[in-house]
mmCIF file of C-alpha atoms in Angstrom:
data_model
loop_
_atom_site.group_PDB
_atom_site.id
_atom_site.type_symbol
_atom_site.label_atom_id
_atom_site.label_comp_id
_atom_site.label_asym_id
_atom_site.label_seq_id
_atom_site.Cartn_x
_atom_site.Cartn_y
_atom_site.Cartn_z
ATOM 1 C CA LYS S 1 34.864 120.205 148.688
ATOM 2 C CA ALA S 2 32.068 118.041 150.083
ATOM 3 C CA GLY S 3 28.557 119.168 150.128
ATOM 4 C CA VAL S 4 25.695 119.158 152.975
ATOM 5 C CA THR S 5 25.223 115.348 153.713
ATOM 6 C CA GLN S 6 21.771 113.917 155.419
ATOM 7 C CA THR S 7 21.181 110.512 156.409
ATOM 8 C CA PRO S 8 19.665 108.902 156.400
ATOM 9 C CA ARG S 9 17.707 109.426 153.082
ATOM 10 C CA TYR S 10 14.649 107.827 153.399
ATOM 11 C CA LEU S 11 12.970 106.466 156.161
ATOM 12 C CA ILE S 12 9.273 104.541 157.334
ATOM 13 C CA LYS S 13 8.157 105.037 160.735
ATOM 14 C CA THR S 14 4.762 104.539 162.557
ATOM 15 C CA ARG S 15 2.201 106.490 164.200
ATOM 16 C CA GLY S 16 3.767 106.995 167.980
ATOM 17 C CA GLN S 17 7.189 106.618 167.299
ATOM 18 C CA GLN S 18 10.025 108.905 167.291
ATOM 19 C CA VAL S 19 12.984 109.355 164.791
ATOM 20 C CA THR S 20 15.850 110.644 164.388
ATOM 21 C CA LEU S 21 17.636 112.267 161.713
ATOM 22 C CA SER S 22 21.361 113.350 160.998
ATOM 23 C CA CYS S 23 23.174 116.612 159.196
ATOM 24 C CA SER S 24 26.650 116.522 158.348
ATOM 25 C CA PRO S 25 27.567 120.460 157.345
ATOM 26 C CA ILE S 26 29.939 121.596 154.725
ATOM 27 C CA SER S 27 33.808 121.272 156.059
ATOM 28 C CA GLY S 28 34.520 124.417 158.523
ATOM 29 C CA HIS S 29 30.789 125.510 158.345
ATOM 30 C CA ARG S 30 29.628 126.128 162.179
ATOM 31 C CA SER S 31 25.793 127.287 161.239
ATOM 32 C CA VAL S 32 22.912 123.813 160.950
ATOM 33 C CA SER S 33 19.539 125.401 160.180
ATOM 34 C CA TRP S 34 16.904 122.610 159.060
ATOM 35 C CA TYR S 35 13.473 122.736 157.334
ATOM 36 C CA GLN S 36 10.354 120.721 156.761
ATOM 37 C CA GLN S 37 9.053 120.248 153.234
ATOM 38 C CA THR S 38 6.035 119.547 152.264
ATOM 39 C CA PRO S 39 3.139 120.044 149.139
ATOM 40 C CA GLY S 40 0.296 122.344 151.226
ATOM 41 C CA GLN S 41 3.248 123.930 153.567
ATOM 42 C CA GLY S 42 5.937 124.146 151.655
ATOM 43 C CA LEU S 43 9.233 125.132 153.168
ATOM 44 C CA GLN S 44 9.646 125.972 156.818
ATOM 45 C CA PHE S 45 11.784 126.658 159.057
ATOM 46 C CA LEU S 46 12.532 124.455 161.955
ATOM 47 C CA PHE S 47 15.670 125.857 163.944
ATOM 48 C CA GLU S 48 18.896 126.617 164.059
ATOM 49 C CA TYR S 49 22.297 125.392 165.515
ATOM 50 C CA PHE S 50 25.365 127.378 166.125
ATOM 51 C CA SER S 51 28.290 126.689 168.356
ATOM 52 C CA GLU S 52 25.898 123.727 169.879
ATOM 53 C CA THR S 53 23.678 125.889 170.898
ATOM 54 C CA GLN S 54 19.666 126.695 169.599
ATOM 55 C CA ARG S 55 19.770 130.217 167.983
ATOM 56 C CA ASN S 56 16.430 130.524 166.003
ATOM 57 C CA LYS S 57 13.781 128.555 166.533
ATOM 58 C CA GLY S 58 10.433 128.355 164.151
ATOM 59 C CA ASN S 59 6.395 127.703 165.203
ATOM 60 C CA PHE S 60 6.873 124.099 165.332
ATOM 61 C CA PRO S 61 5.705 122.038 168.807
ATOM 62 C CA GLY S 62 7.938 120.712 171.186
ATOM 63 C CA ARG S 63 7.681 117.122 170.063
ATOM 64 C CA PHE S 64 10.617 118.396 167.291
ATOM 65 C CA SER S 65 13.846 118.841 168.990
ATOM 66 C CA GLY S 66 17.678 119.253 167.671
ATOM 67 C CA ARG S 67 20.993 119.333 168.909
ATOM 68 C CA GLN S 68 24.956 120.438 167.359
ATOM 69 C CA PHE S 69 27.973 118.769 168.283
ATOM 70 C CA SER S 70 31.363 120.159 168.823
ATOM 71 C CA ASN S 71 32.539 119.333 165.059
ATOM 72 C CA SER S 72 29.422 120.766 163.773
ATOM 73 C CA ARG S 73 26.836 117.918 163.127
ATOM 74 C CA SER S 74 23.786 117.887 163.727
ATOM 75 C CA GLU S 75 20.920 115.547 164.566
ATOM 76 C CA MET S 76 16.444 116.814 164.872
ATOM 77 C CA ASN S 77 14.267 113.957 166.561
ATOM 78 C CA VAL S 78 10.938 113.775 166.149
ATOM 79 C CA SER S 79 9.152 112.747 169.198
ATOM 80 C CA THR S 80 5.037 110.869 169.355
ATOM 81 C CA LEU S 81 5.059 110.983 165.229
ATOM 82 C CA GLU S 82 1.852 112.144 163.205
ATOM 83 C CA LEU S 83 0.766 111.192 159.798
ATOM 84 C CA GLY S 84 1.235 115.226 159.327
ATOM 85 C CA ASP S 85 4.801 114.695 159.786
ATOM 86 C CA SER S 86 5.670 112.934 157.016
ATOM 87 C CA ALA S 87 7.655 115.444 154.746
ATOM 88 C CA LEU S 88 11.368 116.165 153.341
ATOM 89 C CA TYR S 89 13.323 117.204 156.443
ATOM 90 C CA LEU S 90 16.543 119.210 154.567
ATOM 91 C CA CYS S 91 19.218 120.856 156.667
ATOM 92 C CA ALA S 92 21.554 123.792 155.794
ATOM 93 C CA SER S 93 24.647 125.066 156.703
ATOM 94 C CA SER S 94 26.827 128.009 156.620
ATOM 95 C CA SER S 95 30.156 129.206 157.212
ATOM 96 C CA ARG S 96 30.535 131.591 159.886
ATOM 97 C CA GLY S 97 26.287 131.991 160.587
ATOM 98 C CA GLN S 98 27.050 135.921 160.732
ATOM 99 C CA PHE S 99 25.834 138.254 158.409
ATOM 100 C CA GLN S 100 23.743 137.091 155.182
ATOM 101 C CA GLU S 101 26.037 133.816 154.716
ATOM 102 C CA THR S 102 24.018 131.993 151.225
ATOM 103 C CA GLN S 103 23.189 128.404 152.888
ATOM 104 C CA TYR S 104 23.771 124.936 151.768
ATOM 105 C CA PHE S 105 21.042 122.497 151.458
ATOM 106 C CA GLY S 106 21.740 118.837 151.661
ATOM 107 C CA PRO S 107 19.272 116.505 149.324
ATOM 108 C CA GLY S 108 17.110 116.302 152.350
ATOM 109 C CA THR S 109 15.523 113.037 154.515
ATOM 110 C CA ARG S 110 12.123 111.659 153.013
ATOM 111 C CA LEU S 111 10.259 110.570 155.993
ATOM 112 C CA LEU S 112 7.063 108.531 155.529
ATOM 113 C CA VAL S 113 4.518 107.793 158.695
ATOM 114 C CA LEU S 114 2.388 105.361 158.771
ATOM 115 C CA GLY X 1 3.366 136.906 161.185
ATOM 116 C CA GLU X 2 6.423 137.432 158.833
ATOM 117 C CA ASN X 3 5.017 135.806 155.027
ATOM 118 C CA VAL X 4 6.509 135.656 151.463
ATOM 119 C CA GLU X 5 4.037 135.241 148.742
ATOM 120 C CA GLN X 6 5.240 134.153 145.213
ATOM 121 C CA HIS X 7 3.354 134.366 141.572
ATOM 122 C CA PRO X 8 3.253 132.741 139.991
ATOM 123 C CA SER X 9 2.914 129.350 141.144
ATOM 124 C CA THR X 10 3.285 127.927 137.463
ATOM 125 C CA LEU X 11 5.160 128.952 134.156
ATOM 126 C CA SER X 12 5.515 127.713 130.929
ATOM 127 C CA VAL X 13 7.970 129.522 128.303
ATOM 128 C CA GLN X 14 9.325 128.256 125.282
ATOM 129 C CA GLU X 15 12.937 128.057 125.067
ATOM 130 C CA GLY X 16 15.249 131.306 124.212
ATOM 131 C CA ASP X 17 11.476 133.423 126.174
ATOM 132 C CA SER X 18 12.555 134.581 129.287
ATOM 133 C CA ALA X 19 10.581 134.017 132.693
ATOM 134 C CA VAL X 20 9.971 136.166 135.893
ATOM 135 C CA ILE X 21 8.483 135.361 139.002
ATOM 136 C CA LYS X 22 7.634 137.958 141.459
ATOM 137 C CA CYS X 23 7.022 137.757 145.537
ATOM 138 C CA THR X 24 6.432 140.466 148.160
ATOM 139 C CA TYR X 25 7.225 139.898 151.720
ATOM 140 C CA SER X 26 5.910 141.400 154.749
ATOM 141 C CA ASP X 27 9.059 141.434 157.479
ATOM 142 C CA SER X 28 10.503 144.982 156.836
ATOM 143 C CA ALA X 29 13.447 143.959 158.760
ATOM 144 C CA SER X 30 14.142 141.273 156.007
ATOM 145 C CA ASN X 31 17.438 142.280 154.377
ATOM 146 C CA TYR X 32 18.128 139.161 153.056
ATOM 147 C CA PHE X 33 16.810 137.757 149.867
ATOM 148 C CA PRO X 34 18.108 134.363 147.755
ATOM 149 C CA TRP X 35 16.431 132.720 145.227
ATOM 150 C CA TYR X 36 16.802 128.861 144.998
ATOM 151 C CA LYS X 37 16.069 125.795 142.103
ATOM 152 C CA GLN X 38 14.838 122.841 143.384
ATOM 153 C CA GLU X 39 14.803 119.910 140.906
ATOM 154 C CA LEU X 40 13.513 116.534 141.393
ATOM 155 C CA GLY X 41 14.829 114.519 144.064
ATOM 156 C CA LYS X 42 17.588 117.202 145.528
ATOM 157 C CA GLY X 43 17.597 119.813 147.747
ATOM 158 C CA PRO X 44 17.122 123.412 147.028
ATOM 159 C CA GLN X 45 20.552 125.182 145.252
ATOM 160 C CA LEU X 46 20.998 128.880 145.294
ATOM 161 C CA ILE X 47 20.987 130.243 141.967
ATOM 162 C CA ILE X 48 21.458 133.963 143.203
ATOM 163 C CA ASP X 49 21.054 136.333 146.186
ATOM 164 C CA ILE X 50 20.688 139.774 146.834
ATOM 165 C CA ARG X 51 20.900 142.037 149.771
ATOM 166 C CA SER X 52 19.401 144.992 150.969
ATOM 167 C CA ASN X 53 21.582 147.812 150.437
ATOM 168 C CA VAL X 54 21.974 146.570 146.821
ATOM 169 C CA GLY X 55 18.620 147.321 143.609
ATOM 170 C CA GLU X 56 19.867 144.623 141.274
ATOM 171 C CA LYS X 57 22.356 141.566 140.555
ATOM 172 C CA LYS X 58 22.689 140.518 137.510
ATOM 173 C CA ASP X 59 24.759 137.054 137.021
ATOM 174 C CA GLN X 60 24.723 135.421 133.284
ATOM 175 C CA ARG X 61 21.444 134.880 131.850
ATOM 176 C CA ILE X 62 20.136 135.371 135.787
ATOM 177 C CA ALA X 63 19.021 138.691 137.526
ATOM 178 C CA VAL X 64 17.682 139.665 140.457
ATOM 179 C CA THR X 65 16.125 143.094 141.418
ATOM 180 C CA LEU X 66 14.677 144.255 144.734
ATOM 181 C CA ASN X 67 12.490 147.524 145.945
ATOM 182 C CA LYS X 68 12.644 148.142 149.510
ATOM 183 C CA THR X 69 9.948 150.741 149.667
ATOM 184 C CA ALA X 70 7.405 148.581 148.218
ATOM 185 C CA LYS X 71 9.208 144.639 149.465
ATOM 186 C CA HIS X 72 9.225 142.940 146.660
ATOM 187 C CA PHE X 73 12.090 141.475 144.806
ATOM 188 C CA SER X 74 11.749 139.672 141.495
ATOM 189 C CA LEU X 75 14.126 137.138 139.177
ATOM 190 C CA HIS X 76 14.513 137.260 135.625
ATOM 191 C CA ILE X 77 15.869 134.601 133.630
ATOM 192 C CA THR X 78 17.013 135.144 130.029
ATOM 193 C CA GLU X 79 17.128 132.924 126.398
ATOM 194 C CA THR X 80 15.472 130.074 129.067
ATOM 195 C CA GLN X 81 17.185 127.191 128.344
ATOM 196 C CA PRO X 82 15.135 123.402 129.297
ATOM 197 C CA GLU X 83 17.499 122.613 131.853
ATOM 198 C CA ASP X 84 16.128 125.440 133.177
ATOM 199 C CA SER X 85 12.949 123.708 134.119
ATOM 200 C CA ALA X 86 12.585 123.578 137.663
ATOM 201 C CA VAL X 87 11.220 124.911 140.786
ATOM 202 C CA TYR X 88 12.249 128.021 141.872
ATOM 203 C CA PHE X 89 11.748 129.971 145.643
ATOM 204 C CA CYS X 90 12.258 133.136 146.780
ATOM 205 C CA ALA X 91 13.378 133.980 150.523
ATOM 206 C CA ALA X 92 13.597 136.192 152.467
ATOM 207 C CA SER X 93 15.704 136.260 155.843
ATOM 208 C CA LEU X 94 14.392 136.436 159.362
ATOM 209 C CA ASN X 95 17.269 136.903 160.909
ATOM 210 C CA GLN X 96 20.226 139.192 160.463
ATOM 211 C CA ALA X 97 22.443 136.257 159.632
ATOM 212 C CA GLY X 98 20.104 134.405 156.953
ATOM 213 C CA THR X 99 20.331 131.651 158.954
ATOM 214 C CA ALA X 100 16.667 131.505 159.493
ATOM 215 C CA LEU X 101 14.651 132.197 155.860
ATOM 216 C CA ILE X 102 11.278 132.318 155.206
ATOM 217 C CA PHE X 103 9.823 130.795 152.075
ATOM 218 C CA GLY X 104 7.513 131.447 149.180
ATOM 219 C CA LYS X 105 5.316 128.245 147.884
ATOM 220 C CA GLY X 106 7.710 128.011 144.809
ATOM 221 C CA THR X 107 6.962 128.050 141.285
ATOM 222 C CA THR X 108 7.367 125.483 138.917
ATOM 223 C CA LEU X 109 9.104 126.787 135.603
ATOM 224 C CA SER X 110 8.914 124.326 132.544
ATOM 225 C CA VAL X 111 10.754 125.577 129.671
ATOM 226 C CA SER X 112 10.136 123.660 126.218
ATOM 227 C CA SER X 113 12.185 123.156 122.880
#
């Protein structure tokens, strides 16, 4: 079974632009969560989508948004990019998104904001 | 707010020695505690997890213990090998489903042969 895939793997943007990242979960998985990883703040939870609905949200500004499609694929969008948004963005999927299920991570998208 | 503290931040051992990483969490409602290994250029990979109704779990050379009263959990790796060198993260669930995790800052483990 193929793992979690994320596209693109690398991205360079300039301040003020917006960016969209894509995540395809493991086949059959219905929950997708997004995390931001930086050297200073570590791994931080952004939000989780299940059955096309945002179910949980971390403590990030409204510039960070996401959505999930009927095939469980998910996208996250960051508008008005800031230098501090440079990070590795990881998505993780789990099967039913119910009780204490394992999350499987993708390789991440590395975003550099200049 | 919720917090997970992880120690040590770096750990160097000789091949064959044991390695222990400790984490404490603040939210008593957390009930799921996974450990992830991250190698350079890759996403985190689950190595073991433990749920709140279990005190200890073992998988070959890796074991995890959980003390819910003290709100701490630990990772034990025995007979370390050079390929165990990586960054290890502990995490605690922010929700019942375990789909929102709060992570420790990570431990860089170096195993020298």
